[in-house]
CSV table of C-alpha atoms in Angstrom, one decimal:
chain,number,residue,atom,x,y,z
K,4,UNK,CA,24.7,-15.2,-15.5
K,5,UNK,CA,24.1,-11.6,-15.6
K,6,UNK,CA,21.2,-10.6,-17.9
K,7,UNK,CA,22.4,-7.6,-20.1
K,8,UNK,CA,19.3,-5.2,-19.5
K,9,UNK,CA,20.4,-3.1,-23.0
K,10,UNK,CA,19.9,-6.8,-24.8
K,11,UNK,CA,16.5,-6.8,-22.4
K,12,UNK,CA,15.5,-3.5,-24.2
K,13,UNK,CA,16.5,-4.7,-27.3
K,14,UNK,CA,14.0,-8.1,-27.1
K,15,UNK,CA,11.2,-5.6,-25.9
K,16,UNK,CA,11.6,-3.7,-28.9
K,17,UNK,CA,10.9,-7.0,-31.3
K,18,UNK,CA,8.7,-8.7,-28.6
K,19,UNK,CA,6.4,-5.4,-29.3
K,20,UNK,CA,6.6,-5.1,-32.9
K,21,UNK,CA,7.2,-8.5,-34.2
K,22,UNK,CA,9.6,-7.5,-37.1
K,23,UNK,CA,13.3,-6.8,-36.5
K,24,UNK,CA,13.2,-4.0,-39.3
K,25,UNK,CA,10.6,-1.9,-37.8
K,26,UNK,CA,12.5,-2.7,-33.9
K,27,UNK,CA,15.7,-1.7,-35.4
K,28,UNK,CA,14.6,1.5,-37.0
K,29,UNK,CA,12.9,2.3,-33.5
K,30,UNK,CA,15.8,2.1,-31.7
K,31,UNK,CA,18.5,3.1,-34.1
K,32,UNK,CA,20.6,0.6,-34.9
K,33,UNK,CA,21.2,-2.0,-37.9
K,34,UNK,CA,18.9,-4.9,-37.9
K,35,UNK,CA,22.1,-7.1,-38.3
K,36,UNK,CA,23.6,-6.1,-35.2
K,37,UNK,CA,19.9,-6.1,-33.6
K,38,UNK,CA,19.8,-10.3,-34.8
K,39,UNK,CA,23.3,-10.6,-33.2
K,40,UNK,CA,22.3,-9.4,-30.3
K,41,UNK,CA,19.0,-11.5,-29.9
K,42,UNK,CA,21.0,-14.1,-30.6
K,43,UNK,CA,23.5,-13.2,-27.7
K,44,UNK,CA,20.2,-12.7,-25.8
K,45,UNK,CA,19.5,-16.8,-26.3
K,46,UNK,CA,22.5,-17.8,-26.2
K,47,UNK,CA,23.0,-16.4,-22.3
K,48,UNK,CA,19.2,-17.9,-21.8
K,49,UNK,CA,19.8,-21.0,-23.4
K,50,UNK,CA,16.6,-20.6,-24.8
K,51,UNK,CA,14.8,-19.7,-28.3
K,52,UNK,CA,13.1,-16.2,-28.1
K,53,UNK,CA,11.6,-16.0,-31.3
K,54,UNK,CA,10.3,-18.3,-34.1
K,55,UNK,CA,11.3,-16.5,-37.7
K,56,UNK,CA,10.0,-18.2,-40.7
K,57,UNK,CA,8.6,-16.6,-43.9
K,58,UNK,CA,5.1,-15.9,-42.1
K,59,UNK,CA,6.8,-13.7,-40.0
K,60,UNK,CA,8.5,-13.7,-36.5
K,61,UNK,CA,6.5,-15.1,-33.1
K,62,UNK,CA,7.6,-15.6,-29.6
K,63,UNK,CA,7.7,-18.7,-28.4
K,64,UNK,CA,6.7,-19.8,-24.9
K,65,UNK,CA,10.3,-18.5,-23.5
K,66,UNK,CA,9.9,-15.1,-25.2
K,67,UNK,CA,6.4,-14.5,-24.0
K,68,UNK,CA,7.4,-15.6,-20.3
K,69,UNK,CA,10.9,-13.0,-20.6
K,70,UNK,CA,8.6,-10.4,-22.3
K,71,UNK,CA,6.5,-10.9,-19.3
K,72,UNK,CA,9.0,-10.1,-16.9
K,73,UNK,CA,10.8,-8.1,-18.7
K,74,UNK,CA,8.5,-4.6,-18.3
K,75,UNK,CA,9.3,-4.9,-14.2
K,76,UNK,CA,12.9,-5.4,-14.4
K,77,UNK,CA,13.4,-2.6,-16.7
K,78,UNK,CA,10.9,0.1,-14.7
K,79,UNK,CA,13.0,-1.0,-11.6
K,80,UNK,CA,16.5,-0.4,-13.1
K,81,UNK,CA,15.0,2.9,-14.9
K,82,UNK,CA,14.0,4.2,-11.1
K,83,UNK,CA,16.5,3.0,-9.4
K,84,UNK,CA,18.4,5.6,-12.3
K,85,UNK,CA,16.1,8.6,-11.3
K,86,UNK,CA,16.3,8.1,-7.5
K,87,UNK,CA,20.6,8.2,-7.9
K,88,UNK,CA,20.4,11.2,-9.5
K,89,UNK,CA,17.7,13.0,-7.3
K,90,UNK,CA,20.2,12.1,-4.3
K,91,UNK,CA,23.1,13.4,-6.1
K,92,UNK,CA,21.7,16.9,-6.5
K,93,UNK,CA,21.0,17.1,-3.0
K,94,UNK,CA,17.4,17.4,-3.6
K,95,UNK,CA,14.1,15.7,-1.5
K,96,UNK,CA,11.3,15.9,-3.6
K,97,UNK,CA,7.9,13.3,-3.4
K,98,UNK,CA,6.1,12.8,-6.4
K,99,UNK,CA,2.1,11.8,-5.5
K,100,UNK,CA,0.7,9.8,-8.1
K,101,UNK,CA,-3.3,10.6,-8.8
K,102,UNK,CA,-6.0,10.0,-10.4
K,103,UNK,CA,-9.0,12.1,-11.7
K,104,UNK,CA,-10.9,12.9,-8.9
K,105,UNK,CA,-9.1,11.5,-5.8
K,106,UNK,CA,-7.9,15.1,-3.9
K,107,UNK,CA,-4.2,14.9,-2.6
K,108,UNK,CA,-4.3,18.0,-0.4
K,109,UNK,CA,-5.5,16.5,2.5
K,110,UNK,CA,-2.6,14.0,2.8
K,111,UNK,CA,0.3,16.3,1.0
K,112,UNK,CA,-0.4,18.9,4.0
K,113,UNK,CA,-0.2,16.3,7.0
K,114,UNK,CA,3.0,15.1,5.2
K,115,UNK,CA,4.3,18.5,4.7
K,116,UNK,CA,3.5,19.4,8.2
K,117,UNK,CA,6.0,16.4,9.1
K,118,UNK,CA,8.5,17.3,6.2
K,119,UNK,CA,8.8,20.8,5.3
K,120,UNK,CA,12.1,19.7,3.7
K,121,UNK,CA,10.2,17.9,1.3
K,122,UNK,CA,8.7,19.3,-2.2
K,123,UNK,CA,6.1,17.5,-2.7
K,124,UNK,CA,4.9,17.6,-6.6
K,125,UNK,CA,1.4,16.1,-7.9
K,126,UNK,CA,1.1,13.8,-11.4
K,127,UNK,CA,-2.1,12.8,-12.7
K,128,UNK,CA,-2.1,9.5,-14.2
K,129,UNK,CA,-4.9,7.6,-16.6
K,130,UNK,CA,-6.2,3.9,-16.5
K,131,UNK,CA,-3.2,2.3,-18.4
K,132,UNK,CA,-0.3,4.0,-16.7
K,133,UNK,CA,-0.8,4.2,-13.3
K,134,UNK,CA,1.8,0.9,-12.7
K,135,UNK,CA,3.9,1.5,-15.6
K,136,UNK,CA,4.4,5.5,-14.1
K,137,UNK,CA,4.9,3.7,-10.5
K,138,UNK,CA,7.7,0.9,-11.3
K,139,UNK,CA,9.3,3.3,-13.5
K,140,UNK,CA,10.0,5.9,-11.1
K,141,UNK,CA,8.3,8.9,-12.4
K,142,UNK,CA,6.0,8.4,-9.3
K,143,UNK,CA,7.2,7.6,-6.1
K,144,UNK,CA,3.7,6.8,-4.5
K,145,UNK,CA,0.0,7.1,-6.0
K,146,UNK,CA,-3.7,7.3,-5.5
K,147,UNK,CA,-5.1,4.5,-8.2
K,148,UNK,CA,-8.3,2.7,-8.9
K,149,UNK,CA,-9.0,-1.0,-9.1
K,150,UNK,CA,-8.5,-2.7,-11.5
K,151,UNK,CA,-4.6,-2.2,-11.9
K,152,UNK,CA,-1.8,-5.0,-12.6
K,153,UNK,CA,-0.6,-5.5,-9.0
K,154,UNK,CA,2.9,-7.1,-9.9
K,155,UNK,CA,6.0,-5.3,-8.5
K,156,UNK,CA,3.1,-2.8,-6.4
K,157,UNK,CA,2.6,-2.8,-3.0
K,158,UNK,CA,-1.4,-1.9,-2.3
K,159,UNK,CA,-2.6,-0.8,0.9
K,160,UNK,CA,-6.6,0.2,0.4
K,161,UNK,CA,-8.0,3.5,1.8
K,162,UNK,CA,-11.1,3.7,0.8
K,163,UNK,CA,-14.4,2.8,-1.2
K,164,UNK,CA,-16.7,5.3,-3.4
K,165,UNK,CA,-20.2,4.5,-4.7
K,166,UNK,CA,-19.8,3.2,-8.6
K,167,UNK,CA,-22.0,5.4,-11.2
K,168,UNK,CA,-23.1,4.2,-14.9
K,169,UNK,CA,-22.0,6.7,-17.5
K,170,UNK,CA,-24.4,7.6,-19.9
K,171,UNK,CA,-25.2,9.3,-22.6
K,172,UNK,CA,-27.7,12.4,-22.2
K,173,UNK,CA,-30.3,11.3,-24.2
K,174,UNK,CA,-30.4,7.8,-23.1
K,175,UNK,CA,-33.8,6.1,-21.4
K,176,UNK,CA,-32.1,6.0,-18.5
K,177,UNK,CA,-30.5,9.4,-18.2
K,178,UNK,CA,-31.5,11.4,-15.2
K,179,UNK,CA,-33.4,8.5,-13.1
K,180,UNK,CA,-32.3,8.7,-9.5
K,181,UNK,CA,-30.6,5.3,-9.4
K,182,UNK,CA,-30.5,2.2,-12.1
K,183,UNK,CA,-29.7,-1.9,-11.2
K,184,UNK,CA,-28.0,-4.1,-13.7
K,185,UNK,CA,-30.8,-5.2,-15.2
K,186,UNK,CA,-31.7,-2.2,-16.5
K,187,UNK,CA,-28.4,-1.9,-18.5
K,188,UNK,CA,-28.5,-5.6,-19.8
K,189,UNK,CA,-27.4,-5.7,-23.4
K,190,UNK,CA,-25.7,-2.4,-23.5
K,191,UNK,CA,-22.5,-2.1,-24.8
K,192,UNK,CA,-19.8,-1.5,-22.9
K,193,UNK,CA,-16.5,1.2,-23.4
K,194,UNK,CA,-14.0,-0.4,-20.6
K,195,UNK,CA,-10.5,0.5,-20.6
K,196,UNK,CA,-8.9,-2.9,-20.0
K,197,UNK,CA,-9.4,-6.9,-20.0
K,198,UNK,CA,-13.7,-7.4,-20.6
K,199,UNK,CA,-12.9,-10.1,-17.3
K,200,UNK,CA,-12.5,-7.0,-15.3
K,201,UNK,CA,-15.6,-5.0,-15.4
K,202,UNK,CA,-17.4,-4.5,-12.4
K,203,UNK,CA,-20.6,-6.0,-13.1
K,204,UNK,CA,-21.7,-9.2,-12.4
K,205,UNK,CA,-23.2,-10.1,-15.8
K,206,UNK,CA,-21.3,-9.3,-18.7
K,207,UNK,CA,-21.7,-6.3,-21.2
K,208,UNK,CA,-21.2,-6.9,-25.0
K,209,UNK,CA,-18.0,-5.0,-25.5
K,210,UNK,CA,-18.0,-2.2,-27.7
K,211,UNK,CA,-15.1,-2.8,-29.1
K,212,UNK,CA,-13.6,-0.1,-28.1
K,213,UNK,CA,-10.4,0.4,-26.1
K,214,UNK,CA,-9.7,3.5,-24.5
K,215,UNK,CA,-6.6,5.3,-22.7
K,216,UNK,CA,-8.0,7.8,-20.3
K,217,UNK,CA,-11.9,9.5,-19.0
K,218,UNK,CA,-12.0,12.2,-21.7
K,219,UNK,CA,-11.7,9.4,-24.8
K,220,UNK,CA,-14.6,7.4,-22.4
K,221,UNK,CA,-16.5,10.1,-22.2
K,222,UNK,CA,-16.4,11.0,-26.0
K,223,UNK,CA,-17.6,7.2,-27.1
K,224,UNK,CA,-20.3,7.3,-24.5
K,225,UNK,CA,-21.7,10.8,-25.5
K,226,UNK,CA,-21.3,9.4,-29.0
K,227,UNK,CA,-23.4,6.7,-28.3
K,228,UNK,CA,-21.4,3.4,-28.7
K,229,UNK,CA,-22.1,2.5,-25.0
K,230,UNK,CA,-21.9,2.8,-21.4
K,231,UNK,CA,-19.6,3.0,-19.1
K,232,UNK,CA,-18.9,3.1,-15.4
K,233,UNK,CA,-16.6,5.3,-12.7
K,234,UNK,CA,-16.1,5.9,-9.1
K,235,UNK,CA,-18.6,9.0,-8.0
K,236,UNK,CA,-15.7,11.5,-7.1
K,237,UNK,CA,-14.6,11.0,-11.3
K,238,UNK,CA,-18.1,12.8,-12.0
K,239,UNK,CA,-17.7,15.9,-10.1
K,240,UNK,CA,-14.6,16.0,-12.0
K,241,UNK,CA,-16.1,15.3,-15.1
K,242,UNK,CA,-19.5,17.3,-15.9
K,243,UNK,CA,-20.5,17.9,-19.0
K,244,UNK,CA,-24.3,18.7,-20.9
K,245,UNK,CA,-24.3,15.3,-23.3
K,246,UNK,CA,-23.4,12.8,-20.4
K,247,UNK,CA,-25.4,11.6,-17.7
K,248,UNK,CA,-24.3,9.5,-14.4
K,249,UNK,CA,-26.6,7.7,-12.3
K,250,UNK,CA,-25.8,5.7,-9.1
K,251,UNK,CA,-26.1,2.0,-9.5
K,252,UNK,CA,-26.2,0.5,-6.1
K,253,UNK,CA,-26.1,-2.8,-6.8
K,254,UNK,CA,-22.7,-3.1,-7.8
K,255,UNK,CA,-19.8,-3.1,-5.7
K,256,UNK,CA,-18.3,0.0,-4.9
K,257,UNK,CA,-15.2,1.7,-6.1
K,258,UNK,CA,-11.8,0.8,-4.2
K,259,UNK,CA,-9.1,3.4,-3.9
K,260,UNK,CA,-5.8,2.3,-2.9
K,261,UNK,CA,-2.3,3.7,-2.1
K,262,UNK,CA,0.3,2.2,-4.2
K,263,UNK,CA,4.3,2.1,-4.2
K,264,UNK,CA,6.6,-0.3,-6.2
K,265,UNK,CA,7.2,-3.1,-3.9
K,266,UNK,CA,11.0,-2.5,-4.3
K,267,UNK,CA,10.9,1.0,-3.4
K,268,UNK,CA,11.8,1.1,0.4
K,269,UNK,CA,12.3,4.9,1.8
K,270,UNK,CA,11.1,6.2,5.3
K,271,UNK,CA,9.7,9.4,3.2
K,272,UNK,CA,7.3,7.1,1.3
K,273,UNK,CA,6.4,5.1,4.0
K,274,UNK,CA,5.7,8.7,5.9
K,275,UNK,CA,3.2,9.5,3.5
K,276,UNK,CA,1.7,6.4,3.7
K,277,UNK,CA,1.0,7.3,7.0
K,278,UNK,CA,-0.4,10.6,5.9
K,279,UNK,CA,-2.8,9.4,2.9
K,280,UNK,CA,-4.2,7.1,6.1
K,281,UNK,CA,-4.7,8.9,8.7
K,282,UNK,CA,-6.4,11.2,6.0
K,283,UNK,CA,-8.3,9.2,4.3
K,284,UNK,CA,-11.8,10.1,5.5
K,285,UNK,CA,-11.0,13.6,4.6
K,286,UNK,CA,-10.2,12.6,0.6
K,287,UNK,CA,-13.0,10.5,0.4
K,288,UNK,CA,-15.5,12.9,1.4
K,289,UNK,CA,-13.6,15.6,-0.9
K,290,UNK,CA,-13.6,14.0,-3.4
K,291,UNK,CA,-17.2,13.9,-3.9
K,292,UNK,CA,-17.8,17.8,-3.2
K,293,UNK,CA,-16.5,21.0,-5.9
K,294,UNK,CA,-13.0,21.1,-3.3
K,295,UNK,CA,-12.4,17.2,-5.4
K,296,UNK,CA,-12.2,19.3,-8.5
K,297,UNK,CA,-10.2,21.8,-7.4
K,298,UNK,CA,-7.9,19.8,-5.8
K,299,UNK,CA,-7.1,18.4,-9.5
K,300,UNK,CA,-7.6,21.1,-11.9
């Protein structure tokens, strides 16, 4: 059985909004002929999707394993898309993922040295899209952070970075020369994703707040509704007069990897694998001097 990947989109769509009115509006069809083709959807399956009584509609344990594996499949068909038409206009272009801080010259020039063929272009990415941008295609290869949804991404680790508290300026501990987790017990914390995957070893209150990329942490923590906590290289990127970062050495330090969708298979990728390596001394001590910020301004 060949799964339909426009009934795929069309189960994501519901899966995400939980009402076949507001899916069908979203993706311009009628909601019958959104129903018949959930329906279709099971009937390939053999499996219910969705629960629908008068409370409202639910995924059952099918739809919440397909809505699971759903995101992957449809990145990977989207890329494999963008990668068929790149090679039909002739053209070789790399696109290097990055994140705020992490310098890409180093490794762009040793690959360009290798491929002057190659246009190489740079795209800065934020906590909650660095897979999503990878399996989709709109990045061939990146520079991410820890933590990140590993599945469908191949990680190879380059290198470590000493982990700061974010804080705001007029907080107790603002301007000390280091601070341990004890000091910040009981502060609340503004985190990005899943509480479980903070870097500390005792658990912050969270805040409550969930946030998409460094400028909205930065705003809650210079607001005052908590702390927070980045890789040293993100503050030289990041200064500003109402925030303060301090070194905490007792935590475990900041990993940076080199990430490419485990599908993607391409000697060009793999050549600036190669590069972001054999550089990776370079970027780490870069991106912790004014050349970091330079690099992604």
């Amino acid at each position: 059985m060949d799964l339909d990947l426009r009934k795929l989109r069309y189960f994501v769509a519901v899966a995400d909004r939980l009402h076949f009115g507001r899916a069908a509006d979203e993706l311009h069809i009628a909601q019958p002929a959104l129903s018949r083709q959930i329906r279709a959807l099971e009937q390939d399956l053999g499996a219910s999707l969705f629960t629908r009584d008068r409370h409202g509609v639910e995924l059952t344990d099918a739809g919440r394993q397909l809505l699971a594996d759903a995101g992957p499949l449809l990145a990977s068909a989207h890329a494999v898309r963008r990668r068929v038409s790149v090679a039909a206009r002739g053209s070789r272009r790399l696109v290097v993922g990055f994140r705020a801080g992490i310098p890409v010259i180093p490794a762009t020039r040793a690959f360009e040295a290798q491929h002057p063929d190659v246009v190489v272009d740079v795209q800065r990415m934020e906590w909650d899209d660095q897979a999503p941008m990878l399996l989709d295609g709109r990045v061939d290869v990146g520079y991410v952070r820890l933590p990140i949804d590993e599945t469908g991404l191949r990680l190879t680790p380059l290198y470590t970075e000493p982990l700061m508290v974010v804080l705001p300026a007029g907080h107790r501990l603002a301007g000390k020369e280091e601070v341990t987790e004890a000091d910040l017990a009981g502060e609340p914390l503004v985190w990005h994703a899943d509480p479980s995957t903070q870097p500390t070893r005792r658990p912050h209150p969270d805040s409550g707040l969930r946030v998409r990329g460094m400028e909205e942490t930065l705003e809650h923590v210079a607001a005052g509704r908590g702390i927070s906590f980045v890789g040293r290289s993100a503050t030289v990127f990041y200064s500003r007069p109402d925030i303060s970062y301090v070194p905490i050495p007792d935590l475990p330090p900041d990993q940076v990897c080199l990430a490419v969708a485990a599908s993607r298979t391409s000697p060009v990728v793999e050549d600036f694998f190669t590069a972001a390596q054999a550089t990776a001394e370079i970027t780490a001590e870069c991106g912790n001097h004014d050349l970091g910020a330079a690099v992604v301004k």
